Coordinates of C-alpha atoms in Angstrom, one line a residue:
X1 CA -42.3 52.9 21.6
X2 CA -39.4 50.5 21.8
X3 CA -36.4 51.3 19.8
X4 CA -35.2 48.6 17.0
X5 CA -32.1 47.7 16.5
X6 CA -32.2 50.6 13.2
X7 CA -33.2 52.6 15.7
X8 CA -30.5 52.5 17.8
X9 CA -28.2 52.0 15.0
X10 CA -29.1 55.3 12.8
X11 CA -29.4 57.2 16.3
X12 CA -25.9 56.5 17.1
X13 CA -24.8 57.5 13.4
X14 CA -26.4 60.6 13.7
X15 CA -25.2 61.5 17.3
X16 CA -21.4 61.4 16.0
X17 CA -21.9 62.6 12.9
X18 CA -23.0 65.5 14.8
X19 CA -19.8 65.9 17.1
X20 CA -18.0 65.8 14.0
X21 CA -19.8 68.7 12.5
X22 CA -19.9 70.8 15.2
X23 CA -16.1 70.5 15.0
X24 CA -15.6 71.5 11.7
X25 CA -16.0 67.7 10.2
X26 CA -18.8 65.9 7.9
X27 CA -19.4 62.4 8.4
X28 CA -21.2 60.0 6.5
X29 CA -24.7 60.7 7.7
X30 CA -27.3 62.0 5.5
X31 CA -26.6 65.7 4.1
X32 CA -22.6 66.7 3.2
X33 CA -23.3 70.2 2.1
X34 CA -27.1 71.4 2.1
X35 CA -26.4 74.7 1.0
X36 CA -25.1 73.2 -2.3
X37 CA -28.6 72.7 -3.5
X38 CA -31.4 72.9 -0.7
X39 CA -31.9 76.9 -1.2
X40 CA -30.9 77.9 2.3
X41 CA -28.0 80.1 1.7
X42 CA -30.6 83.0 1.5
X43 CA -32.3 82.0 5.0
X44 CA -29.4 80.7 7.4
X45 CA -27.0 84.1 7.7
X46 CA -28.6 85.0 11.0
X47 CA -28.2 81.9 12.8
X48 CA -24.4 81.6 12.8
X49 CA -23.3 77.9 12.4
X50 CA -26.6 76.2 12.7
X51 CA -26.5 75.5 9.2
X52 CA -23.4 73.2 9.5
X53 CA -25.3 71.0 11.8
X54 CA -28.2 70.4 9.5
X55 CA -28.2 66.9 7.8
X56 CA -31.1 67.8 5.3
X57 CA -31.8 66.8 1.4
X58 CA -33.7 69.8 0.9
X59 CA -35.8 72.9 2.3
X60 CA -38.9 71.6 3.3
X61 CA -40.0 75.3 4.1
X62 CA -39.2 76.6 0.9
X63 CA -43.1 77.8 -0.7
X64 CA -44.5 76.3 1.5
X65 CA -46.9 78.7 2.2
X66 CA -46.9 78.5 6.3
X67 CA -48.7 81.5 7.3
X68 CA -48.5 83.7 10.5
X69 CA -50.0 82.1 13.8
X70 CA -49.8 78.2 12.1
X71 CA -48.9 75.2 14.0
X72 CA -46.1 73.5 12.5
X73 CA -44.3 69.9 13.4
X74 CA -41.1 69.3 12.3
X75 CA -40.2 65.4 12.2
X76 CA -36.6 64.8 12.7
X77 CA -35.9 68.3 13.4
X78 CA -31.7 67.5 14.4
X79 CA -29.6 70.7 15.5
X80 CA -33.1 72.8 14.9
X81 CA -32.1 74.9 11.6
X82 CA -35.8 74.1 9.9
X83 CA -37.5 75.0 13.9
X84 CA -36.0 78.2 13.9
X85 CA -36.5 79.3 10.2
X86 CA -40.6 77.9 10.7
X87 CA -40.8 79.9 13.7
X88 CA -39.9 83.3 11.9
X89 CA -43.3 82.1 9.6
X90 CA -45.3 81.4 11.9
X91 CA -44.4 84.6 14.0
X92 CA -45.2 85.4 18.1
X93 CA -48.7 84.0 17.1
X94 CA -47.9 80.4 15.7
X95 CA -46.1 77.3 17.6
X96 CA -43.3 75.2 16.1
X97 CA -42.9 71.5 17.9
X98 CA -39.6 69.8 16.9
X99 CA -39.6 65.9 17.4
X100 CA -36.1 63.8 17.3
X101 CA -35.0 60.3 19.0
X102 CA -31.7 61.2 19.4
X103 CA -30.7 62.8 22.5
X104 CA -27.8 64.8 21.5
X105 CA -29.6 66.4 18.8
X106 CA -32.6 67.8 21.4
X107 CA -30.2 69.2 23.5
X108 CA -28.1 70.7 20.6
X109 CA -31.4 72.1 19.6
X110 CA -32.6 73.4 22.6
X111 CA -29.2 75.2 22.6
X112 CA -30.0 76.9 19.5
X113 CA -33.1 77.4 20.5
X114 CA -32.3 79.5 23.5
X115 CA -29.4 81.1 21.5
X116 CA -31.6 82.6 18.8
X117 CA -34.2 84.0 21.6
X118 CA -37.2 82.0 20.7
X119 CA -39.9 81.3 22.9
X120 CA -42.2 79.7 20.4
X121 CA -40.6 76.6 19.7
X122 CA -40.4 73.4 21.4
X123 CA -38.9 69.8 20.7
X124 CA -40.1 66.5 22.3
X125 CA -38.0 63.4 22.0
X126 CA -39.4 60.6 20.5
X127 CA -40.3 58.5 17.4
X128 CA -41.9 59.5 14.2
X129 CA -43.6 56.3 13.9
X130 CA -45.5 57.1 17.1
X131 CA -45.2 60.9 17.7
X132 CA -45.7 62.4 21.1
X133 CA -48.2 64.7 19.8
X134 CA -52.1 65.4 19.5
X135 CA -54.7 64.4 17.5
X136 CA -55.4 67.0 14.8
X137 CA -53.1 69.5 16.4
X138 CA -51.0 70.7 14.0
X139 CA -51.2 73.0 10.4
X140 CA -47.6 71.7 8.9
X141 CA -46.1 68.9 8.8
X142 CA -42.4 69.3 8.0
X143 CA -39.2 66.9 7.7
X144 CA -35.9 66.8 6.1
X145 CA -34.4 63.8 5.4
X146 CA -35.6 61.6 8.3
X147 CA -38.6 59.6 7.1
X148 CA -36.3 57.5 4.6
X149 CA -34.8 56.5 7.7
X150 CA -37.6 55.1 9.3
X151 CA -37.5 51.4 9.3
X152 CA -41.9 51.8 9.7
X153 CA -42.5 53.9 7.0
X154 CA -46.6 53.4 6.7
X155 CA -46.6 53.7 10.2
X156 CA -45.2 57.1 9.8
X157 CA -47.3 58.3 7.1
X158 CA -50.5 57.2 9.6
X159 CA -49.1 59.4 12.0
X160 CA -49.0 62.3 10.1
X161 CA -52.1 61.8 9.3
X162 CA -53.3 61.9 12.5
X163 CA -51.5 65.0 13.9
X164 CA -52.5 67.0 10.9
X165 CA -55.6 69.0 11.0
X166 CA -58.2 69.0 8.6
X167 CA -57.3 71.0 6.0
X168 CA -53.5 70.5 7.2
X169 CA -50.6 70.1 4.7
X170 CA -47.2 68.5 4.2
X171 CA -44.2 69.6 2.6
X172 CA -41.7 66.9 3.0
X173 CA -37.9 66.6 1.5
X174 CA -36.5 63.6 1.2
X175 CA -34.6 60.9 -0.5
X176 CA -36.3 58.4 -3.2
X177 CA -34.3 55.6 -5.1
X178 CA -35.3 53.1 -7.6
X179 CA -33.5 49.5 -8.0
X180 CA -31.5 49.4 -5.6
X181 CA -29.1 46.1 -5.3
X182 CA -29.4 44.1 -2.3
X183 CA -26.1 44.8 -0.9
X184 CA -26.8 48.5 -0.7
X185 CA -30.4 48.2 1.2
X186 CA -28.3 46.0 3.9
X187 CA -25.3 48.1 4.2
X188 CA -25.2 50.5 7.5
X189 CA -23.7 53.1 6.2
X190 CA -25.6 53.4 3.3
X191 CA -28.6 53.5 5.7
X192 CA -27.4 56.0 7.9
X193 CA -26.1 58.5 4.7
X194 CA -30.3 58.1 3.6
X195 CA -29.9 55.8 1.0
X196 CA -30.0 52.0 1.6
X197 CA -33.4 52.6 3.4
X198 CA -35.0 54.8 0.5
X199 CA -37.9 53.6 -0.8
X200 CA -39.3 54.6 -4.8
X201 CA -40.8 57.8 -5.3
X202 CA -44.1 56.3 -6.7
X203 CA -44.4 54.0 -3.2
X204 CA -43.7 57.7 -1.1
X205 CA -46.2 59.5 -3.0
X206 CA -48.7 56.0 -2.8
X207 CA -48.0 55.2 0.8
X208 CA -49.0 58.9 1.6
X209 CA -52.2 58.5 -0.2
X210 CA -53.2 55.0 1.5
X211 CA -52.7 56.9 4.8
X212 CA -55.1 59.4 3.9
X213 CA -53.7 62.4 2.6
X214 CA -55.2 64.0 -1.0
X215 CA -53.3 65.8 -3.8
X216 CA -49.7 64.3 -2.9
X217 CA -47.2 64.9 -5.7
X218 CA -43.4 65.8 -5.9
X219 CA -43.1 69.0 -6.3
X220 CA -39.2 69.8 -6.5
X221 CA -37.2 67.0 -7.9
X222 CA -33.0 66.7 -7.9
X223 CA -31.9 63.7 -9.2
X224 CA -27.9 63.2 -7.8
X225 CA -25.4 63.3 -10.3
X226 CA -22.1 60.9 -9.5
X227 CA -20.3 63.3 -7.8
X228 CA -22.9 64.2 -5.2
X229 CA -23.9 60.4 -4.9
X230 CA -19.8 59.7 -4.2
X231 CA -20.3 63.0 -1.3
X232 CA -23.5 61.3 0.0
X233 CA -22.6 57.9 0.3
X234 CA -18.7 58.4 1.1
X235 CA -17.9 56.3 -1.6
X236 CA -16.3 55.8 -4.9
X237 CA -18.3 53.2 -6.5
X238 CA -21.8 54.9 -7.4
X239 CA -21.5 54.6 -11.3
X240 CA -24.7 52.0 -11.1
X241 CA -27.1 54.5 -8.9
X242 CA -26.5 57.5 -11.1
X243 CA -30.2 58.1 -12.5
X244 CA -31.9 56.0 -9.4
X245 CA -31.2 58.6 -6.3
X246 CA -32.8 61.6 -5.9
X247 CA -33.9 64.3 -3.6
X248 CA -37.3 65.2 -3.8
X249 CA -39.7 67.4 -1.9
X250 CA -43.4 65.9 -1.5
X251 CA -46.7 67.7 -0.7
X252 CA -50.2 66.9 0.2
X253 CA -52.7 67.8 2.4
X254 CA -55.5 66.2 4.8
X255 CA -59.3 66.4 3.6

């Protein structure tokens, strides 16, 4: 799949944000302060600075039920934090695969995987709309604040169903948004901050259901307050967005 202008825009923004994060700064991309609300604090101590390189909006592995020996696929795996956490859950008999389109993220993930001594984790370059993963080959699909960035979410939802084994499950943390103004929808910075491209919660659930998953529901929800929105969007004029933007964890399974 050829990268669209949105793919190029997002990949460039996240490569720059990763560089800033590695130097102890935070850019305008999704995330800002993962540990403030994502529940990672108790799990990331063993991985040093990797948590500071994450741009997630939740903890998709929280209460997910991943079991030893299973295969987990992470969409938009970034610097690898969720890959490392998943590797602990699946154990030496399991497998973890990360897919990301940004070479800088893949390089960082490879370094973090090697530093952690993980041998059951691999990363692959690709788009989440056309996953470089075999049909019916994974037990879990996880993702952390990435699907909102896709310009073709129905394709992502179909790919999720394609790669899941029968009975396979999802646990996806993402941002959803209701009735955003058009000016925010077309704003490049807002898009890369995971808000401009976000869809409504009901549309997210319906999209996964239409693709073929069952028992799709929102397991966790955090509606952003004004202060969190300012941090997420790196702008002050957010009062009109209060109550409209949330981080959710969506679960479901392939029948």
